[in-house]
Coordinates of C-alpha atoms in Angstrom, one line a residue:
Chain O
M1 CA 205.2 20.0 221.8
A2 CA 204.4 22.8 224.0
S3 CA 206.7 24.8 226.5
S4 CA 206.5 24.3 230.1
G5 CA 203.1 25.1 231.3
F6 CA 204.3 25.5 234.6
K7 CA 206.8 28.6 233.9
Q8 CA 204.3 30.6 232.2
L9 CA 202.6 30.7 235.5
R10 CA 205.4 31.3 237.5
L11 CA 206.3 34.7 235.3
K12 CA 202.5 35.5 235.8
I13 CA 202.8 35.0 239.7
M14 CA 206.2 37.7 239.4
L15 CA 204.8 40.3 237.4
T16 CA 201.4 40.0 239.3
L17 CA 204.1 40.3 242.3
S18 CA 206.3 43.3 241.0
I19 CA 202.9 44.8 240.0
F20 CA 201.6 44.5 243.4
A21 CA 204.7 46.2 245.2
V22 CA 204.8 49.3 242.8
L23 CA 200.4 50.0 243.2
T24 CA 201.2 48.9 247.0
S25 CA 204.0 51.4 247.5
I26 CA 202.0 53.7 245.6
A27 CA 199.4 53.7 247.9
Y28 CA 201.5 53.7 251.3
V29 CA 203.1 57.0 250.1
V30 CA 199.7 58.5 249.0
G31 CA 198.5 57.8 252.7
L32 CA 195.5 54.9 251.8
L33 CA 197.6 53.0 254.0
S34 CA 197.6 53.7 257.3
Chain Q
M1 CA 178.4 3.8 219.3
A2 CA 178.4 0.1 219.7
E3 CA 182.0 -1.5 219.7
T4 CA 182.7 -3.1 216.7
S5 CA 184.9 -7.1 216.8
V6 CA 188.6 -6.2 218.1
S7 CA 190.9 -8.9 215.9
G8 CA 193.1 -7.8 213.5
S9 CA 193.2 -4.7 211.0
T10 CA 189.6 -4.2 210.7
A11 CA 189.1 -3.0 214.1
T12 CA 187.0 0.3 214.5
A13 CA 187.5 2.6 216.8
T14 CA 184.4 3.3 219.2
A15 CA 182.4 6.8 218.3
L16 CA 181.9 9.2 220.6
P17 CA 178.8 11.1 220.7
T18 CA 177.9 13.4 217.7
K19 CA 174.8 14.9 219.2
Y20 CA 175.6 18.3 219.9
L21 CA 179.5 18.3 218.7
P22 CA 180.9 16.9 215.7
E23 CA 182.6 13.6 214.6
A24 CA 185.8 12.5 216.6
P25 CA 187.9 10.5 213.6
P26 CA 190.2 7.6 214.1
R27 CA 193.5 8.1 214.6
D28 CA 196.5 5.9 216.2
L29 CA 198.0 6.8 219.7
P30 CA 201.2 7.6 219.8
E31 CA 204.2 6.0 221.5
P32 CA 204.9 6.9 225.3
R33 CA 208.3 8.2 225.9
R34 CA 209.9 7.4 229.4
L35 CA 207.8 8.6 232.8
R36 CA 210.8 11.5 233.5
N37 CA 209.7 12.9 229.6
Y38 CA 206.4 13.9 231.3
M39 CA 207.0 14.7 234.9
G40 CA 205.1 17.6 235.9
A41 CA 201.9 17.6 233.8
S42 CA 200.9 18.1 237.3
V43 CA 202.9 20.5 239.0
I44 CA 201.0 23.6 238.0
I45 CA 198.0 22.0 239.5
T46 CA 200.0 21.3 242.6
A47 CA 201.5 24.7 242.7
T48 CA 198.1 26.3 242.6
A49 CA 196.9 24.0 245.0
L50 CA 199.1 25.0 247.6
G51 CA 197.4 27.9 249.3
S52 CA 194.0 28.6 251.1
G53 CA 193.2 24.6 252.1
E54 CA 196.7 24.1 253.5
L55 CA 197.2 27.7 255.2
I56 CA 193.8 28.9 256.3
L57 CA 191.4 26.5 255.8
W58 CA 192.4 23.1 257.7
P59 CA 194.9 25.1 260.3
Y60 CA 191.3 27.0 260.8
I61 CA 190.0 23.8 261.4
T62 CA 192.7 22.0 263.5
S63 CA 193.0 24.9 265.5
Q64 CA 189.8 24.4 266.7
V65 CA 189.4 20.0 267.2
G66 CA 192.9 19.4 267.0
L67 CA 194.3 16.9 264.3
G68 CA 191.4 14.1 265.1
L69 CA 190.0 15.1 261.4
A70 CA 193.4 15.3 259.4
W71 CA 192.3 11.7 258.1
L72 CA 189.6 13.7 256.5
M73 CA 192.1 15.7 254.7
I74 CA 193.7 12.8 253.2
L75 CA 191.0 11.4 251.8
G76 CA 189.7 14.4 250.4
I77 CA 193.5 14.6 248.1
T78 CA 193.2 11.1 247.8
L79 CA 189.7 11.4 245.7
Q80 CA 191.0 13.7 244.2
Y81 CA 193.5 11.5 242.6
F82 CA 191.1 9.1 241.1
L83 CA 189.2 12.6 240.5
N84 CA 192.0 13.9 238.1
M85 CA 193.2 10.3 236.8
E86 CA 189.6 10.2 235.2
I87 CA 189.6 13.6 233.8
E88 CA 193.3 12.4 232.3
R89 CA 191.7 9.3 231.6
Y90 CA 189.3 11.2 229.0
T91 CA 192.1 13.6 227.6
L92 CA 194.8 11.0 227.1
F93 CA 192.1 8.9 224.9
T94 CA 190.6 11.3 223.0
G95 CA 192.7 14.4 222.8
E96 CA 189.7 16.5 224.4
T97 CA 189.1 18.4 227.6
A98 CA 187.1 16.5 230.0
V99 CA 184.6 19.5 229.8
T100 CA 184.4 19.0 225.8
G101 CA 183.5 15.5 226.5
F102 CA 180.6 16.3 228.9
S103 CA 179.2 18.9 225.9
R104 CA 179.1 15.5 224.1
L105 CA 176.9 14.4 226.6
W106 CA 174.6 17.5 226.6
L107 CA 175.6 20.7 225.4
P108 CA 174.7 23.0 228.1
W109 CA 177.5 21.1 230.5
G110 CA 180.2 23.6 228.6
V111 CA 178.1 27.0 230.4
I112 CA 177.2 25.0 233.7
F113 CA 181.0 23.9 234.2
V114 CA 182.1 27.8 233.0
L115 CA 179.4 29.5 235.9
G116 CA 180.7 26.9 238.1
A117 CA 184.6 27.9 237.5
V118 CA 183.6 31.7 237.6
L119 CA 180.9 32.0 240.1
P120 CA 182.5 30.4 243.3
N121 CA 186.6 31.7 242.9
T122 CA 185.1 35.6 242.0
W123 CA 184.4 35.1 245.7
P124 CA 187.9 36.8 246.9
G125 CA 188.8 35.2 249.7
W126 CA 192.7 34.5 248.7
A127 CA 193.0 38.6 247.9
T128 CA 191.9 38.9 251.5
S129 CA 193.5 36.1 253.2
G130 CA 196.6 37.4 251.7
A131 CA 195.8 41.3 252.0
T132 CA 195.6 39.9 255.8
V133 CA 198.6 38.8 256.3
F134 CA 200.7 41.6 254.5
T135 CA 198.6 43.9 257.5
F136 CA 200.4 41.3 259.8
T137 CA 203.8 41.3 258.0
F138 CA 204.1 45.1 258.3
G139 CA 202.1 46.2 261.1
L140 CA 198.6 48.2 258.9
S141 CA 196.2 48.6 260.6
E142 CA 192.5 46.3 259.6
S143 CA 191.7 49.5 257.3
A144 CA 194.0 48.6 255.3
V145 CA 193.1 45.5 254.5
P146 CA 190.0 46.2 251.8
V147 CA 192.7 48.6 249.9
V148 CA 195.5 46.0 249.6
S149 CA 192.8 43.4 248.6
T150 CA 192.0 45.3 245.4
I151 CA 195.1 46.3 244.4
F152 CA 196.0 42.7 244.8
L153 CA 193.3 41.3 242.8
L154 CA 193.9 44.7 240.3
S155 CA 198.0 43.5 240.2
I156 CA 196.6 40.0 238.7
G157 CA 194.1 41.5 236.4
L158 CA 196.8 43.8 234.9
A159 CA 199.5 40.8 235.0
V160 CA 197.4 38.4 232.9
S161 CA 196.6 40.9 231.0
V162 CA 200.3 42.2 229.7
S163 CA 202.5 39.7 230.4
P164 CA 202.5 38.0 226.9
V165 CA 204.3 41.3 225.7
I166 CA 207.3 41.3 228.4
Y167 CA 207.3 37.6 229.5
K168 CA 210.9 37.0 228.0
T169 CA 212.4 39.4 230.5
L170 CA 210.9 37.6 233.5
E171 CA 212.4 34.6 232.6
R172 CA 215.1 35.1 234.9
A173 CA 214.0 35.8 238.1
E174 CA 211.7 33.2 239.0
G175 CA 213.4 30.8 241.5
F176 CA 213.6 33.3 244.5
M177 CA 209.7 32.6 245.4
V178 CA 209.7 28.7 245.6
A179 CA 212.9 28.8 247.4
L180 CA 211.3 31.0 250.0
V181 CA 208.3 29.0 250.6
L182 CA 210.5 25.8 251.3
V183 CA 213.1 27.3 253.5
F184 CA 210.2 28.1 255.5
V185 CA 208.6 25.0 255.8
V186 CA 211.5 23.2 255.9
G187 CA 212.8 25.2 258.8
A188 CA 209.7 25.5 260.9
V189 CA 209.8 21.9 261.0
F190 CA 213.3 21.3 261.8
V191 CA 212.8 23.8 264.9
V192 CA 209.3 24.0 265.8
T193 CA 207.2 20.7 265.8
E194 CA 207.2 17.6 268.0
G195 CA 206.8 13.9 267.5
S196 CA 203.9 13.5 269.4
A197 CA 202.2 16.1 266.8
W198 CA 203.2 13.9 264.0
A199 CA 201.9 11.0 266.1
G200 CA 198.6 13.2 267.1
I201 CA 197.4 12.4 263.1
L202 CA 197.1 8.5 264.0
T203 CA 196.4 8.9 267.7
Q204 CA 193.6 11.2 267.1
A205 CA 192.0 9.7 263.7
P206 CA 189.7 7.8 265.9
A207 CA 188.2 9.6 268.3
G208 CA 187.8 12.3 265.2
A209 CA 186.3 10.0 263.1
A210 CA 183.5 9.3 265.9
G211 CA 183.1 12.9 266.7
L212 CA 182.7 13.7 263.2
P213 CA 178.9 14.7 263.9
D214 CA 179.8 17.2 266.4
A215 CA 182.3 18.6 264.5
I216 CA 180.1 19.4 261.5
G217 CA 178.1 20.9 264.2
E218 CA 181.1 23.1 265.6
L219 CA 182.6 24.1 262.5
G220 CA 180.0 24.2 260.5
A221 CA 179.2 21.8 257.3
A222 CA 180.4 24.3 254.7
S223 CA 183.8 24.6 256.4
L224 CA 183.9 21.2 256.5
F225 CA 183.3 20.1 253.5
G226 CA 185.4 23.4 252.0
A227 CA 188.4 22.4 253.6
V228 CA 188.1 18.5 252.3
V229 CA 187.1 20.3 249.0
F230 CA 190.6 22.8 249.1
A231 CA 192.9 20.1 250.3
G232 CA 194.3 19.3 246.8
A233 CA 193.2 21.3 243.7
G234 CA 189.4 21.4 243.9
G235 CA 186.3 22.8 242.8
A236 CA 186.9 23.3 238.5
N237 CA 190.5 23.4 239.0
N238 CA 190.9 19.7 238.9
L239 CA 188.9 19.7 235.0
V240 CA 192.2 22.2 234.0
Q241 CA 193.8 19.1 234.2
S242 CA 193.2 17.9 230.8
N243 CA 194.4 20.9 229.5
Y244 CA 197.7 20.8 231.3
I245 CA 198.2 17.3 230.3
R246 CA 197.6 18.3 226.4
D247 CA 200.0 20.8 226.8
K248 CA 202.4 18.8 227.7
G249 CA 201.8 16.6 224.6
M250 CA 200.2 13.1 227.2
G251 CA 198.3 10.5 224.7
M252 CA 196.6 12.1 221.8
G253 CA 196.7 15.2 223.6
Q254 CA 200.2 15.0 221.3
H255 CA 197.9 15.2 218.1
I256 CA 196.2 18.2 219.0
P257 CA 198.5 21.6 217.4
N258 CA 199.7 23.9 219.3
I259 CA 199.2 27.8 219.0
V260 CA 201.0 30.3 219.7
S261 CA 198.9 31.7 223.1
P262 CA 197.5 34.9 222.2
I263 CA 197.1 34.9 226.1
T264 CA 200.6 33.8 227.1
G265 CA 202.9 34.5 223.8
N266 CA 203.7 30.6 224.5
E267 CA 203.0 27.5 222.8
V268 CA 199.7 26.1 224.4
A269 CA 197.2 23.1 222.6
V270 CA 194.5 25.0 220.3
P271 CA 191.1 24.3 221.9
G272 CA 189.1 21.6 220.1
L273 CA 187.7 18.5 219.2
G274 CA 189.8 15.6 219.5
F275 CA 190.1 12.3 217.8
T276 CA 189.3 8.3 218.8
V277 CA 191.2 4.9 219.1
P278 CA 190.9 2.2 217.0
P279 CA 191.2 -1.1 218.8
T280 CA 194.7 -2.3 217.6
D281 CA 196.9 -4.0 219.5
E282 CA 199.9 -1.6 218.9
N283 CA 197.2 0.8 220.2
R284 CA 196.1 -1.0 223.3
R285 CA 200.0 -1.8 224.1
R286 CA 200.1 2.1 224.0
W287 CA 197.1 3.1 225.7
R288 CA 198.4 0.8 228.8
Q289 CA 201.9 2.5 228.9
W290 CA 200.1 5.9 228.6
W291 CA 197.5 5.3 231.5
K292 CA 200.6 3.2 233.9
I293 CA 203.0 6.9 233.1
A294 CA 200.2 9.2 233.7
N295 CA 199.2 7.3 237.3
Q296 CA 202.5 7.8 238.3
E297 CA 203.1 11.3 237.6
Q298 CA 199.8 12.5 239.4
L299 CA 200.7 10.4 242.9
I300 CA 204.1 11.3 242.6
T301 CA 203.8 15.3 241.7
F302 CA 200.0 16.0 243.0
W303 CA 198.9 13.2 245.3
F304 CA 202.6 13.1 247.2
V305 CA 203.9 16.4 247.3
G306 CA 200.5 17.9 247.9
T307 CA 200.1 15.0 251.1
L308 CA 203.4 15.9 252.6
L309 CA 202.2 19.6 252.3
L310 CA 198.9 19.5 254.2
V311 CA 199.7 17.0 257.0
T312 CA 203.1 18.9 257.3
L313 CA 201.4 22.2 257.4
S314 CA 198.5 21.4 259.7
V315 CA 201.3 19.6 262.3
I316 CA 202.9 23.1 262.2
V317 CA 199.6 24.7 263.7
Y318 CA 198.7 21.9 265.9
S319 CA 202.5 22.1 267.4
T320 CA 202.5 26.1 267.8
I321 CA 199.1 27.1 268.9
G322 CA 197.1 23.4 269.6
V323 CA 193.8 23.6 270.0
Q324 CA 191.7 26.9 271.2
E325 CA 188.3 28.4 272.2
D326 CA 186.3 30.9 269.9
V327 CA 188.5 30.5 266.6
G328 CA 187.3 33.7 265.0
T329 CA 186.6 33.7 260.9
D330 CA 189.1 36.4 260.8
L331 CA 192.5 35.9 260.6
A332 CA 193.7 36.2 264.2
F333 CA 194.6 32.6 264.5
I334 CA 197.0 32.9 262.0
Q335 CA 198.8 35.9 263.9
E336 CA 198.9 33.7 267.0
Q337 CA 200.7 31.2 264.6
G338 CA 203.2 33.8 264.2
D339 CA 203.4 35.3 267.8
A340 CA 204.5 31.9 268.8
F341 CA 206.8 31.2 266.2
A342 CA 208.1 34.6 267.1
A343 CA 208.8 33.1 270.3
T344 CA 209.7 29.9 269.8
V345 CA 212.3 31.0 267.2
G346 CA 212.7 34.4 266.7
P347 CA 211.0 37.6 264.9
W348 CA 212.7 37.0 261.8
F349 CA 210.7 33.5 261.8
K350 CA 207.5 35.1 262.0
T351 CA 208.4 37.5 259.0
L352 CA 209.2 34.1 257.1
F353 CA 206.4 32.8 257.8
Y354 CA 203.7 35.4 256.9
I355 CA 206.1 36.1 253.4
A356 CA 205.7 32.7 252.5
G357 CA 201.9 32.4 253.4
F358 CA 201.8 35.7 251.7
L359 CA 203.5 34.5 248.2
M360 CA 201.3 31.1 248.6
L361 CA 198.3 32.9 248.7
F362 CA 199.0 35.4 246.0
S363 CA 200.7 32.7 244.0
T364 CA 197.2 30.8 244.4
N365 CA 194.8 33.6 243.5
V366 CA 196.7 33.8 239.9
G367 CA 196.4 30.2 239.3
V368 CA 192.9 31.1 240.1
V369 CA 192.0 33.6 237.5
D370 CA 194.5 31.6 235.0
Y371 CA 192.4 28.5 235.3
V372 CA 188.9 29.7 235.2
S373 CA 189.8 32.1 232.2
R374 CA 191.2 29.2 230.6
L375 CA 188.7 26.7 231.4
T376 CA 186.2 29.5 229.7
G377 CA 187.6 30.1 227.0
D378 CA 188.8 27.0 226.1
S379 CA 185.0 25.6 226.8
L380 CA 182.9 28.4 225.2
K381 CA 185.2 28.4 222.3
V382 CA 184.9 24.5 221.7
S383 CA 180.8 24.2 221.9
F384 CA 178.6 27.5 221.6
L385 CA 181.0 29.9 220.4
R386 CA 182.9 27.5 217.9
D387 CA 181.8 29.6 214.6
S388 CA 181.8 33.3 216.2
Q389 CA 183.8 35.6 214.9
F390 CA 184.1 38.6 217.2
W391 CA 184.6 36.2 220.4
S392 CA 187.8 34.6 220.1
E393 CA 189.4 32.5 223.1
S394 CA 191.5 35.1 223.9
K395 CA 188.7 37.9 224.3
L396 CA 187.1 35.1 226.3
Y397 CA 189.6 34.8 228.7
L398 CA 190.3 38.0 229.1
T399 CA 186.4 38.3 230.0
A400 CA 186.4 36.0 232.3
T401 CA 189.8 37.3 234.1
W402 CA 188.1 41.0 234.7
F403 CA 185.0 39.9 236.1
M404 CA 186.7 38.1 238.5
I405 CA 188.8 41.3 238.8
I406 CA 185.7 44.1 239.1
I407 CA 183.2 41.6 240.8
G408 CA 185.6 40.4 243.5
S409 CA 186.7 44.1 244.3
G410 CA 183.5 45.3 245.0
I411 CA 182.7 41.9 247.5
I412 CA 186.3 42.6 249.1
W413 CA 184.3 46.2 250.3
T414 CA 181.5 44.9 252.4
G415 CA 183.5 43.6 254.5
I416 CA 182.7 40.2 254.6
E417 CA 185.6 37.8 256.2
P418 CA 188.4 35.8 254.4
V419 CA 187.5 32.7 255.7
I420 CA 183.8 33.0 254.5
L421 CA 184.9 33.7 251.4
L422 CA 187.0 31.3 251.1
V423 CA 184.6 28.5 252.4
V424 CA 182.1 30.2 250.2
A425 CA 184.4 29.6 246.9
A426 CA 185.0 26.2 248.3
A427 CA 181.8 24.8 249.3
G428 CA 180.7 26.2 245.6
G429 CA 183.3 24.1 244.3
G430 CA 182.3 21.0 246.0
F431 CA 179.2 21.1 244.5
V432 CA 180.8 21.4 241.2
M433 CA 183.2 18.7 242.2
A434 CA 179.7 16.6 243.1
M435 CA 178.2 17.3 239.2
Y436 CA 181.3 16.3 237.8
S437 CA 182.2 13.5 239.4
V438 CA 178.8 11.4 238.2
L439 CA 179.4 13.1 234.4
L440 CA 182.9 11.7 234.8
I441 CA 181.6 7.7 235.7
A442 CA 178.9 8.1 232.7
L443 CA 181.4 9.5 230.5
N444 CA 184.5 7.3 231.1
R445 CA 181.8 4.3 231.0
R446 CA 180.0 5.3 227.6
T447 CA 182.0 6.7 225.4
L448 CA 185.6 4.8 225.7
P449 CA 185.7 1.8 224.2
E450 CA 186.2 -2.1 226.6
F451 CA 190.3 -1.3 226.9
A452 CA 190.5 2.5 228.0
K453 CA 186.8 2.8 229.5
L454 CA 186.4 3.1 233.5
K455 CA 186.7 -0.6 234.4
G456 CA 187.7 -2.6 237.6
W457 CA 188.2 -1.6 240.9
R458 CA 188.3 2.4 240.1
L459 CA 184.7 2.1 239.2
P460 CA 183.5 1.2 243.1
V461 CA 186.1 4.2 243.8
M462 CA 184.7 6.4 241.8
V463 CA 181.3 5.4 243.0
F464 CA 182.3 6.0 246.2
T465 CA 183.8 9.7 244.8
A466 CA 181.1 10.6 243.9
L467 CA 178.6 9.8 246.7
F468 CA 181.0 11.8 248.8
Y469 CA 181.3 14.8 247.3
V470 CA 177.1 14.6 246.4
V471 CA 176.4 13.9 250.1
F472 CA 178.4 15.9 251.4
A473 CA 176.5 18.8 249.0
L474 CA 173.0 17.6 250.2
I475 CA 173.7 18.3 253.6
L476 CA 175.0 21.8 252.9
I477 CA 171.7 22.4 250.9
Y478 CA 169.8 21.1 253.8
Q479 CA 171.5 23.0 256.0
M480 CA 171.1 26.2 254.3
V481 CA 167.9 25.5 253.4
S482 CA 166.4 24.5 257.3
Q483 CA 168.6 26.7 259.4
G484 CA 169.4 29.2 256.5
P485 CA 172.5 30.4 254.7
A486 CA 174.5 32.0 258.5
S487 CA 174.4 28.9 260.1
L488 CA 176.9 27.5 257.2
T489 CA 179.8 28.8 259.6

């Protein structure tokens, strides 16, 4: 039986959030977000 | 395709159409276990659904016309319950996805539904809404919205591309996000709403229903249709319920072999063709049990939870900002809600509201990109690209993902406002629903045997459902043709 698809999606969301946080911070530091 | 005698051991299964796709061999239904073993099959669709409808489109409507149309959103999610059950019916019985079933009727349906999933959802309503809420949270200017939206989409593209590699590491950090959203909703319910706002759902309904034609004029047919479509999941999202119940091993999905997905690194049902069930007494009994379990699971996880959240969030909006003049398609009404929370409860609550809202939109967008890519890979691999050596499911998945990310990023920079983008996605989704609600009736009447097919009271309910989406879609087309696309909101 397959493992939890919800868990897979949740983890993708967490990873996306983390990448988002990093990229947004970089954008802020280099002055792209005023 | 004629059904044969049902007596005893000589019963033979109704054959699925084989004009376009190969034969489905006969196989017995597996024994179902208890309901608790399958609770959660609808969790993904519910979690993905919680986003644009509840947070943006219905509050957008409520802030203009009050709670008089709230019954329409309950109707919307209820119709989706019945649609989802017909999608599940075909998959429980055959182990194939509903889109594969449509391809059996006519091969091009597979491609049509891939386009119906990709095109509406490429419009980056979630990314721009989420980015706007992000700027509210941190006091950034409006000019930051396109940058943040682009980063939003890029993050999704990167995450879904690399997640198989670091999947194990992420397993520890997941409860926080769900907890945060729940804390906000529970807090808002107790602190911010009054009893009269809850009663308003009932007391304002008659006037709301009577005023529906005026509301369509004031809100725009597309906004209203879009909001009804996004009450719940909506668009092609409901179609992947087939995939989720197969993954969970429900019905004939249990006989579909699992593979380690090249995309997620976890086990999922292999895309492929299914089976047909001989009408023995044992199979009939099992079918009745599977059908009961599937209905209960969907009712609790999708309908009950979804309706509760839809209603609660609308009441919260009505309680905080009431009915407004000149609600724009930017997200200023969200900001007013935030300010009302800051005034009633405190600035921390406003921040919590924005963060929760951002997370809801964010997670919906991830879910949308995921399901669209999955549907693309699955449908094309089963039909047109079955024998292709080059096009694996994984490549199709990634192609769909990056198409949406790149085109979506381009659309962001045109400056089209978030609500409009969401309405386009939702209205497009509504057309897709009009198509598959009709097809589901055909599929589940013509290809399934008597003991499993769509019949009885569900048939008129499904006919009503199909008519609902078809009529709404026709109203929209008529308005676009007679008054131009700009008239839609």
